[in-house]
XYZ file of C-alpha atoms in Angstrom:
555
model
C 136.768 139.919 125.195
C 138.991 138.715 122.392
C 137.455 135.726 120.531
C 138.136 133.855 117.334
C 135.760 134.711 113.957
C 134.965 131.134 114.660
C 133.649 131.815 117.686
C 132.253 135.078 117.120
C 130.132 133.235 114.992
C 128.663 131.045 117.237
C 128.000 133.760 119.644
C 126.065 135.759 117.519
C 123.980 131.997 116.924
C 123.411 131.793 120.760
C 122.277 135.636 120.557
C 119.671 134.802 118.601
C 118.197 131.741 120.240
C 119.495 129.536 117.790
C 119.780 125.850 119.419
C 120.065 123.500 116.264
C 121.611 123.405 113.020
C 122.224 121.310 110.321
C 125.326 121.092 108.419
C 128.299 118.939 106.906
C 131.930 119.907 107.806
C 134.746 120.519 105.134
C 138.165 122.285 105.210
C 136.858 125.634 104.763
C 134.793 125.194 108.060
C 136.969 123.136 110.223
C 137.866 126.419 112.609
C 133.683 126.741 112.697
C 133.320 123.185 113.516
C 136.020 123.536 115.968
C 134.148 126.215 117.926
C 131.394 124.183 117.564
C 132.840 121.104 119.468
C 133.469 123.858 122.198
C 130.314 124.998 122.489
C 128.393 121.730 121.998
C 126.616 122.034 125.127
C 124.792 125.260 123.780
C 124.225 124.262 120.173
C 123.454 121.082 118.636
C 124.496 120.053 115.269
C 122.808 117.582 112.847
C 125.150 115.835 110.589
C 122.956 115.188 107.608
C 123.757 112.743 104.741
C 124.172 115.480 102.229
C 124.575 119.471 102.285
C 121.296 119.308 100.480
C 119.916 117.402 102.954
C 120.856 120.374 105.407
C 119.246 122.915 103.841
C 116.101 121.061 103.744
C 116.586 120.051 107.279
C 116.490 123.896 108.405
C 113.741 125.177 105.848
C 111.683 122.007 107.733
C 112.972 123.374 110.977
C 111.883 126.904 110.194
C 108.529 125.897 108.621
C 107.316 124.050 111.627
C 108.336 126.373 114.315
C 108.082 129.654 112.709
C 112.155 130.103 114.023
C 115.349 130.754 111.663
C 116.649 127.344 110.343
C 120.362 127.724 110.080
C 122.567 125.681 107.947
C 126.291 125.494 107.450
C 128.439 124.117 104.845
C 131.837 124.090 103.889
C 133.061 126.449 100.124
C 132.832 124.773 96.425
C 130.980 121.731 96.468
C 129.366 121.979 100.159
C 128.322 125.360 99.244
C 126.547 124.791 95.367
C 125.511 121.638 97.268
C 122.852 124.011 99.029
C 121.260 126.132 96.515
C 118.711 123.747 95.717
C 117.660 124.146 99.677
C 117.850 127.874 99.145
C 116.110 128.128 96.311
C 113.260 125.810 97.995
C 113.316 127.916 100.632
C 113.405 131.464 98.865
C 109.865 130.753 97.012
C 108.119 129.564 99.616
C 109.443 132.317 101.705
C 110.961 130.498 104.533
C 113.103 132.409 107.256
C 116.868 130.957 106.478
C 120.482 131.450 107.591
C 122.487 129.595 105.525
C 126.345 129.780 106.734
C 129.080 128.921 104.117
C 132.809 128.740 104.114
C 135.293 129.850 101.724
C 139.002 129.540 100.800
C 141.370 132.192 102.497
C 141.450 136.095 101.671
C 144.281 135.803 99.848
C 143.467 133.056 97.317
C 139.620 134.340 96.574
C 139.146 135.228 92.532
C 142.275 132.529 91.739
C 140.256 129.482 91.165
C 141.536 127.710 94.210
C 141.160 124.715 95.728
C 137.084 124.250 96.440
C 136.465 127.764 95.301
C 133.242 129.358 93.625
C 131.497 132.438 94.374
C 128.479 131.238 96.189
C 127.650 134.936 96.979
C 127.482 135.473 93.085
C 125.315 132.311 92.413
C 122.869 133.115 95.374
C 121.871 136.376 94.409
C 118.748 135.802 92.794
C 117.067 133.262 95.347
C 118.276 134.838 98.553
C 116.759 138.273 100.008
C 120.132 139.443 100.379
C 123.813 137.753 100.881
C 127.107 138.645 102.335
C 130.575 137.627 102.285
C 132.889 138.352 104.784
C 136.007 139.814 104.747
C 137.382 141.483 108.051
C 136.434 139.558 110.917
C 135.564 143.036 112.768
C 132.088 142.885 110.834
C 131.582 139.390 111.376
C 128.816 139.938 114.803
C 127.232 142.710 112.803
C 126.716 140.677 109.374
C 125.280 137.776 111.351
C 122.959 139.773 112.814
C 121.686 141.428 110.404
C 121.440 138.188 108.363
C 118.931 137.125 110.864
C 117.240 140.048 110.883
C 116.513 140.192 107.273
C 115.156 136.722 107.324
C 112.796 137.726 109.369
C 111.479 141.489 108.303
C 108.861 141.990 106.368
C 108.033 139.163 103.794
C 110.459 136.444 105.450
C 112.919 134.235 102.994
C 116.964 133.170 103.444
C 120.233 135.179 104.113
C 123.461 133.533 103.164
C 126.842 134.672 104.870
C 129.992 133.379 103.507
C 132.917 133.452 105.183
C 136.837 133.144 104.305
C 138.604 130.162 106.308
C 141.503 132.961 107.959
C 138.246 135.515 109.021
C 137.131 132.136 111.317
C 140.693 132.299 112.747
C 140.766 136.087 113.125
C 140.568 137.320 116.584
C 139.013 140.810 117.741
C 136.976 142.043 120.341
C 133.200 140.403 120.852
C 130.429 142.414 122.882
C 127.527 140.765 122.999
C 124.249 142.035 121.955
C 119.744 141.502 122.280
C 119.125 140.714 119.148
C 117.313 143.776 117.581
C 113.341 142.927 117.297
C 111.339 142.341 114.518
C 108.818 144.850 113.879
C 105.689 143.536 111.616
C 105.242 145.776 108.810
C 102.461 147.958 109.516
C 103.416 151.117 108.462
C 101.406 151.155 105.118
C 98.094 150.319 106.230
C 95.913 153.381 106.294
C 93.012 154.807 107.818
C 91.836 155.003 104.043
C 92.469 151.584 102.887
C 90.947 149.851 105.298
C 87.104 152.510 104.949
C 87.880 151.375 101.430
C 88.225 147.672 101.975
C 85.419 147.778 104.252
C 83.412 149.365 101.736
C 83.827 146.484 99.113
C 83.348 143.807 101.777
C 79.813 145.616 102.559
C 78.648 145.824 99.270
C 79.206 142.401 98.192
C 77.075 139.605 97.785
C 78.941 136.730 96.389
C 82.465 136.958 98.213
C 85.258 134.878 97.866
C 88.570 134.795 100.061
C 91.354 133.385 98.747
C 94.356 132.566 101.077
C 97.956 131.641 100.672
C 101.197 130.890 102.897
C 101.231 134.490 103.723
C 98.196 133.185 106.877
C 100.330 131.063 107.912
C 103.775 132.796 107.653
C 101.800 135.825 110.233
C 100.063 132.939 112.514
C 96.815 134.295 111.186
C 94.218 131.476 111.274
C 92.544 132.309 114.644
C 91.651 136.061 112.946
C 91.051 135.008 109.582
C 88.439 132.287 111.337
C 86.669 135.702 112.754
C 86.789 137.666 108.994
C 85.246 134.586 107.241
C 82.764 134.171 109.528
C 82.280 138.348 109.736
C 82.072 138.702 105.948
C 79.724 135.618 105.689
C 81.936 134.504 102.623
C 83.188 130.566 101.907
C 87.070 130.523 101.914
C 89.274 128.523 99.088
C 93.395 128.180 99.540
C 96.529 127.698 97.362
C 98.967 124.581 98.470
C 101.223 127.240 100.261
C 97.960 128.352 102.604
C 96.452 125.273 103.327
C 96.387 124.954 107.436
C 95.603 128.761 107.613
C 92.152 128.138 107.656
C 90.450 125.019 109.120
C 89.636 122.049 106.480
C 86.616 121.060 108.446
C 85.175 124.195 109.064
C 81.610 124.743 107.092
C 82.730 127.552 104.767
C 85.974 125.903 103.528
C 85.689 124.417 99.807
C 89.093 123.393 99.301
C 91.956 124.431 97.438
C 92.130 126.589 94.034
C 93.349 126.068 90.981
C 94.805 123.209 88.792
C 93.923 120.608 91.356
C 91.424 122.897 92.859
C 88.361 121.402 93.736
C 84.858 122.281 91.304
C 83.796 124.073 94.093
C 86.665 126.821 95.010
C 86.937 126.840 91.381
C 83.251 127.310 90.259
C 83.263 130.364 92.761
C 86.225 132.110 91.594
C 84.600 132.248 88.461
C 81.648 133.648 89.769
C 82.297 135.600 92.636
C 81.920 139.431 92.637
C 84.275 140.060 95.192
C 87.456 137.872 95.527
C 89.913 138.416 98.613
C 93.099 137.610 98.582
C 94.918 137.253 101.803
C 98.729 136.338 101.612
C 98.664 134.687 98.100
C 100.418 135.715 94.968
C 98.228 134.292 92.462
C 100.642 132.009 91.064
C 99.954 130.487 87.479
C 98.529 127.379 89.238
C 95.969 129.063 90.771
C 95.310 131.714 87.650
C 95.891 129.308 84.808
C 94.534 131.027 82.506
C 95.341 134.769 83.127
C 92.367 136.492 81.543
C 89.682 134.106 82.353
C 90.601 134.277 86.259
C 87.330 135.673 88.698
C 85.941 137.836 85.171
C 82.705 138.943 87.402
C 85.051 140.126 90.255
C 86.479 142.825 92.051
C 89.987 142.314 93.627
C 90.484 143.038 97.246
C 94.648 142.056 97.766
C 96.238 141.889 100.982
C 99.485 141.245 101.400
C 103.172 142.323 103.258
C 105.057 142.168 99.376
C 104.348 145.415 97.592
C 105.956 144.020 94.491
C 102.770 140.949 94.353
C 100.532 143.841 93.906
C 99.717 144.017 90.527
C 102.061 141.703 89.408
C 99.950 138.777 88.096
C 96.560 140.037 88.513
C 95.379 143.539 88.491
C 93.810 144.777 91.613
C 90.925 147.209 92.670
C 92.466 148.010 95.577
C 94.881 146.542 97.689
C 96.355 146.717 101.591
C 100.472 146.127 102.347
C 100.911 145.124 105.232
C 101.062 142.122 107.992
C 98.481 140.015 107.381
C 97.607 139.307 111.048
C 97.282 142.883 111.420
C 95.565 144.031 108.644
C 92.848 141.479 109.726
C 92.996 142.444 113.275
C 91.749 146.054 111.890
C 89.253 145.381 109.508
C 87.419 142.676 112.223
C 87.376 145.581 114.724
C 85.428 147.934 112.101
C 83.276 144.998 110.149
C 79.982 144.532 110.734
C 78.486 141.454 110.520
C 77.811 140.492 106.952
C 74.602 138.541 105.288
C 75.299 136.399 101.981
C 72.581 133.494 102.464
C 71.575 132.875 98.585
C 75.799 132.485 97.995
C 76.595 130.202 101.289
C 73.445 127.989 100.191
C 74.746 128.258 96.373
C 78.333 127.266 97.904
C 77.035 124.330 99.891
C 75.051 122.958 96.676
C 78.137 123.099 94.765
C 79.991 121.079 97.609
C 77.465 118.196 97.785
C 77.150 118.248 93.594
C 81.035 117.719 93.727
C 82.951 116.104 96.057
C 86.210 115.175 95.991
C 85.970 111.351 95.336
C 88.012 107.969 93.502
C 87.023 104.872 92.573
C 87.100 102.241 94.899
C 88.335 99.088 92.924
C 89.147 96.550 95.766
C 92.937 97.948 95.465
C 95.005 99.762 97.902
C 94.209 103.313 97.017
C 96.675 106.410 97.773
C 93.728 108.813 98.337
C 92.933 105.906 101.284
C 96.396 105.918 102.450
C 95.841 109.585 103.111
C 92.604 109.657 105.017
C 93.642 106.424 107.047
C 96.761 108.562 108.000
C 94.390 111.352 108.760
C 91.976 109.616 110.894
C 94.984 107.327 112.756
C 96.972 110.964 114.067
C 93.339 112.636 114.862
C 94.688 114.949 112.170
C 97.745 116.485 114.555
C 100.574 115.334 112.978
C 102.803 117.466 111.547
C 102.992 116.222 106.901
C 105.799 117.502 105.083
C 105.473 115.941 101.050
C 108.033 115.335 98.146
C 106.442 117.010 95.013
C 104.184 115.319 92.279
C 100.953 113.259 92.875
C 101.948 112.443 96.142
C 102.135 116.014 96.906
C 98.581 116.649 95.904
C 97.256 113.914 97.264
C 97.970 114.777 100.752
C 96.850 118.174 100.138
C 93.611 117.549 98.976
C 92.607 114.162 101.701
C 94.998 115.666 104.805
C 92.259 118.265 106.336
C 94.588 120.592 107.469
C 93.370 122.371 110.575
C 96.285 124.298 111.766
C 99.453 126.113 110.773
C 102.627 125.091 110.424
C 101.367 121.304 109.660
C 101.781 121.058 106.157
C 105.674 121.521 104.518
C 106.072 121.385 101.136
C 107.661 122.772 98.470
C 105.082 125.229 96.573
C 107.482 127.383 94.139
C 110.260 125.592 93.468
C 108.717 121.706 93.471
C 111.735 120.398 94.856
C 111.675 116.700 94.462
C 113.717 115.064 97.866
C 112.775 117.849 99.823
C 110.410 116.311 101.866
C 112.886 113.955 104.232
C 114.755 116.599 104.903
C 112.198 118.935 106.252
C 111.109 116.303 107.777
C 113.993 115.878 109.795
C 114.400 119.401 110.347
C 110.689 119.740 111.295
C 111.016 116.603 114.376
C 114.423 118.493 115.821
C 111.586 121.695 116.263
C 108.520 119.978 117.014
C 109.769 116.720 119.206
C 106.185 116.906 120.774
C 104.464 115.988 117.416
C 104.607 112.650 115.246
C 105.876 114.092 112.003
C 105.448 111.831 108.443
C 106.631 112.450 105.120
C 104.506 111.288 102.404
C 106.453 110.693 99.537
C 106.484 109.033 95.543
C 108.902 106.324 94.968
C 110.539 109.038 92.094
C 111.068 111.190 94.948
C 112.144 108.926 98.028
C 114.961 108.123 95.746
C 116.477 111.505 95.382
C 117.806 111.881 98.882
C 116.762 108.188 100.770
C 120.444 108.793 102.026
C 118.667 111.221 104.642
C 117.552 107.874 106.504
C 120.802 107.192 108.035
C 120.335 110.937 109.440
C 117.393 109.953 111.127
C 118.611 106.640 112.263
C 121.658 108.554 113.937
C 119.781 110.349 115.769
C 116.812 108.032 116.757
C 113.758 110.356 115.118
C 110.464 108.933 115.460
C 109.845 110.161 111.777
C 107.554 107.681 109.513
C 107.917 107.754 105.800
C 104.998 106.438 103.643
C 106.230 105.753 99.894
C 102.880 106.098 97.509
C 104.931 103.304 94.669
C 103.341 103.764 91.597
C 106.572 102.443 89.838
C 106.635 105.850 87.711
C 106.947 109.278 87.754
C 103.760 109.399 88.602
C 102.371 113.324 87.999
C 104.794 113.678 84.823
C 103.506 110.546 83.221
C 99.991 111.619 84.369
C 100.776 114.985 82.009
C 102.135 112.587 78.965
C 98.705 110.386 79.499
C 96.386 113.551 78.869
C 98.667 115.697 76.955
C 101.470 113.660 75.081
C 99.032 110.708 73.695
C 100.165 108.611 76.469
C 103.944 108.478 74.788
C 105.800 107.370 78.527
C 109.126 108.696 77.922
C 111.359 107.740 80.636
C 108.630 108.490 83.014
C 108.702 104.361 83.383
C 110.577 103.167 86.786
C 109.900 99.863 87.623
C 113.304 99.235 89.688
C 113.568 96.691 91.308
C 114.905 98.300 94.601
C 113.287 97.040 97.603
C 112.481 100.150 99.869
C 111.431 98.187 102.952
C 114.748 96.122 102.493
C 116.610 99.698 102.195
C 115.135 100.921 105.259
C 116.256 98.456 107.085
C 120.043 98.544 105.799
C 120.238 101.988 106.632
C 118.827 100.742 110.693
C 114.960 102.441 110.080
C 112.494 99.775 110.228
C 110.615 98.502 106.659
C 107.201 97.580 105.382
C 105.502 97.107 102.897
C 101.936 97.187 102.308
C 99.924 95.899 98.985
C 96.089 96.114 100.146
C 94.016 97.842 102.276
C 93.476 96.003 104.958
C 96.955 95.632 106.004
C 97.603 99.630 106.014
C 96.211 100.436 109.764
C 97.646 97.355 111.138
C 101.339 98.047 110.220
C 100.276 102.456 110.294
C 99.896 101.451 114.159
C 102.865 99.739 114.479
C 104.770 102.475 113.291
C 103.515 105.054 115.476
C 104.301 102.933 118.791
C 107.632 102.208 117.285
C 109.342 105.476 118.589
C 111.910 104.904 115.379
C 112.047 105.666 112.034
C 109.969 104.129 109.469
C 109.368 103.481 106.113
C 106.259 102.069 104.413
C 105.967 101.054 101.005
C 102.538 101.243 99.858
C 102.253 99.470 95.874
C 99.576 101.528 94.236
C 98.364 101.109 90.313
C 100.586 103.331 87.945
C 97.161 104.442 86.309
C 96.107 106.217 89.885
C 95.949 109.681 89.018
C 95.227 113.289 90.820
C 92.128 114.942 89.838
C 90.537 117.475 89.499
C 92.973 119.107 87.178
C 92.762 121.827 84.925
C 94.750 121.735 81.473
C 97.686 124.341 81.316
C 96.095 127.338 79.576
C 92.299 127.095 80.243
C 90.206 128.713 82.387
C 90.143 127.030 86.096
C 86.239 126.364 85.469
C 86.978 124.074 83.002
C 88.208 121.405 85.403
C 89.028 117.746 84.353
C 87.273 115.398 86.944
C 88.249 111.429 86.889
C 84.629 110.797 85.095
């Protein structure tokens, strides 16, 4: 049948199980948005605040339910108004469609009207990007754009699209979209007898997991490898919910706010597995001091993280879930008592802990949020202390619970996703824990969740600063606060309430579970403004450039 690009478009969408997006309309998109209004029965759209907002809103979407986020914008401004999102999205690996329009064939390259070459600026932070220029390959660019989100290690697409290819018509036949085959084609008979061999003849292993468990749905098997190999497991921010928080042998995250534990066996280990991780610098630090005693066993679906930070012994590409699957079928059960017990001393030695002063605490504000959802909500973070904070006193227990940008440390991105994450997950209370700094970037997002009555609940940690930058220029800079100083005078419980969320705000302790309650019978959006001290800062960390051993604790 003979149907317009715009409509094409949407097609292909409904091909591939697509039900939501987010987006902002704009002249170049107006025949999209059209279509849309036809087929809003089949697809719902979420008018965000802000084209940044959007792109959040999908990455969210796509972190939470392990489905392609889709976002659509309109060229120039709507479009550059996304790369942030894309970017986000790119290095944490998120599966992403973003959709973009652009100014007519005929006036492309002539600096029209809301014109820029989004395809040109998103080259290095998408997997791949299209424009498109004859409406005839419209159905098989959108499908492939999904595929390629998906394949292999997953990340975001971007297809632009000229406004007169939306209002071209030619033939649509509809299509199954083509399946997604996990990438198991490199694993060997060979490199698993040689994996197996270094997990055997071990006695102080380590494993090491990042967002690559949780990208593959992994935790159930890597639960059954731990235990197999008898060896305590440690996780990077991206990986945390891949392995259970409470279970015996976990001892925390790695790295600069690693705890003394994960980092204490790193350094001693003989044997360090690492499972979906890239060994980022804030795990490494310190390149050359990293695991010195240790073998490296990598596994991992991105042949270009082999070898790329840290030299390996030997390494397996491949699907993580897979790879796991394999080696638990051929592993016998392993015995590592003297390292468990030497673990489990190291755990009681050093907790994480603060100091209780009589003030509101964040590090409380985390566990009481903990204990009030039985630890099944779905957290999505801004970036800086607050960020931390939830990762190290939210025991993660399951995938797809934690959002939050990794890589990139996008500041604002957390409303977003968490907007994006209750359109996927309508089932689960969702909460964004957030920094004052950050709330501020995109607070607009509110009205988005107002509009469309999400029972979302926003807890500001308000320091008053920037909290984790000023925390850097207190140990580093010889406490020299440039402009890390907020103090506004904005009231945030006032705000939410202009925008139609409800407000409160909370100054001590005992008032947190009280008005925590109230929000999570409210079945509305909320925002609570809990006042910490400026001086509350995130330890353990580790000093840029030193060896994660040497770990700054509050004492």
């Amino acid at each position: 049948m003979q149907l317009t690009g715009a409509e094409i478009l949407i097609e292909c969408l409904k091909e591939q199980g697509v039900n939501t997006i987010f987006g902002y309309p704009g002249g170049a998109v107006l025949n999209i948005y059209d279509a849309l209004y036809k087929y809003q029965d089949d697809i719902k759209h979420i008018l965000t605040s802000h084209e940044q907002g959007a792109a959040h809103a999908a990455d969210g979407y796509a972190r939470a339910t392990g489905k392609v986020g889709v976002c659509l914008a309109t060229s120039g401004p709507g479009a550059t108004n996304l790369v942030t999102g894309i970017a986000t999205a790119y290095m944490d690996s998120v599966p992403m469609v973003a959709i973009t329009g652009n100014v007519p064939l005929a006036l492309l390259g002539k600096d029209s009207f809301q014109e820029v070459d989004i395809t040109g600026v998103t080259m290095p932070i998408t997997k791949h990007n299209f424009i498109v220029k004859d409406v005839r390959d419209l159905a098989k660019t959108i499908r492939r754009a999904f595929y390629i989100a998906q394949e292999g290690r997953p990340g975001p697409v971007l297809v632009d699209i000229p406004k007169d290819v939306t209002a071209h018509l030619t033939e649509y036949i509809s299509e199954e979209p083509r399946k997604v085959q996990k990438v198991t084609q490199y694993i060997t008979e060979e490199d698993i007898k040689n994996a197996l061999n270094l997990l055997q003849n071990c006695e102080k292993p380590l494993i090491y997991i990042g967002g690559g468990v949780n990208h593959a749905d992994a935790n159930g098997d890597l639960v059954v490898f731990a235990e197999r190999v008898d060896a305590p497991v440690c996780s990077s921010l991206m990986g945390l919910g891949g392995f259970p928080a409470n279970h015996e042998f976990f001892t925390g995250m790695i790295g600069m706010h690693g705890t003394k534990t994960s980092n204490l066996a790193a350094t001693k280990c003989d044997l360090l597995i690492a499972i979906g991780a890239r060994f980022s610098d804030r795990v490494v630090s310190k390149m050359e001091g990293f695991a010195p005693n240790a073998q490296i066993l990598h596994i991992d679906i991105d042949p270009a993280e082999i070898n790329k930070n840290i030299p390996t012994h030997h390494h397996i590409i491949g699907d993580v879930k897979e790879v796991l699957k394999r080696l638990n079928k051929e592993l016998t059960q392993q015995q590592n008592k003297e390292w468990i017990e030497q673990i489990k001393d190291w755990k009681t030695k050093f907790p994480l802990g603060y100091a209780k002063d009589g003030n509101l605490k964040p590090q409380y504000v985390i566990e009481r949020i903990y204990e009030l959802t039985d630890g099944d909500a779905v957290i999505t973070t801004e970036v800086g202390q607050n960020q931390i904070w939830a990762a190290q006193y939210y025991k993660f227990q399951k995938s797809r619970t934690l959002l939050t940008s990794g890589g990139l440390g996008t500041m604002g991105y957390g409303l977003g996703a968490c907007i994006g994450a209750q359109m996927g997950k309508p089932e689960k209370q969702v909460i964004n824990i957030a920094g004052d700094g950050c709330f501020q970037m995109n607070c607009n997002e509110l009205a988005t969740a107002v509009k469309y009555n999400l029972p979302i609940i926003v807890v500001i940690l308000n320091n008053g600063v920037l909290g984790m930058v000023r925390q850097w220029q207190k140990l580093f800079y010889d406490k020299r606060y440039s402009q890390t100083t907020l103090e506004q005078p904005t009231n945030f419980s006032k705000l939410a309430e202009a925008f139609g969320a409800e407000g409160y705000d909370v100054l001590v302790e005992e008032e947190f579970d009280e008005i925590f309650k109230k929000a999570l019978a409210s079945k509305k959006p909320v925002v609570i403004n809990c006042v910490i001290g400026k001086d509350d800062n995130v330890f353990p960390i580790v000093a840029p450039g030193t060896a994660i051993e040497d770990v700054i604790t509050e004492g």
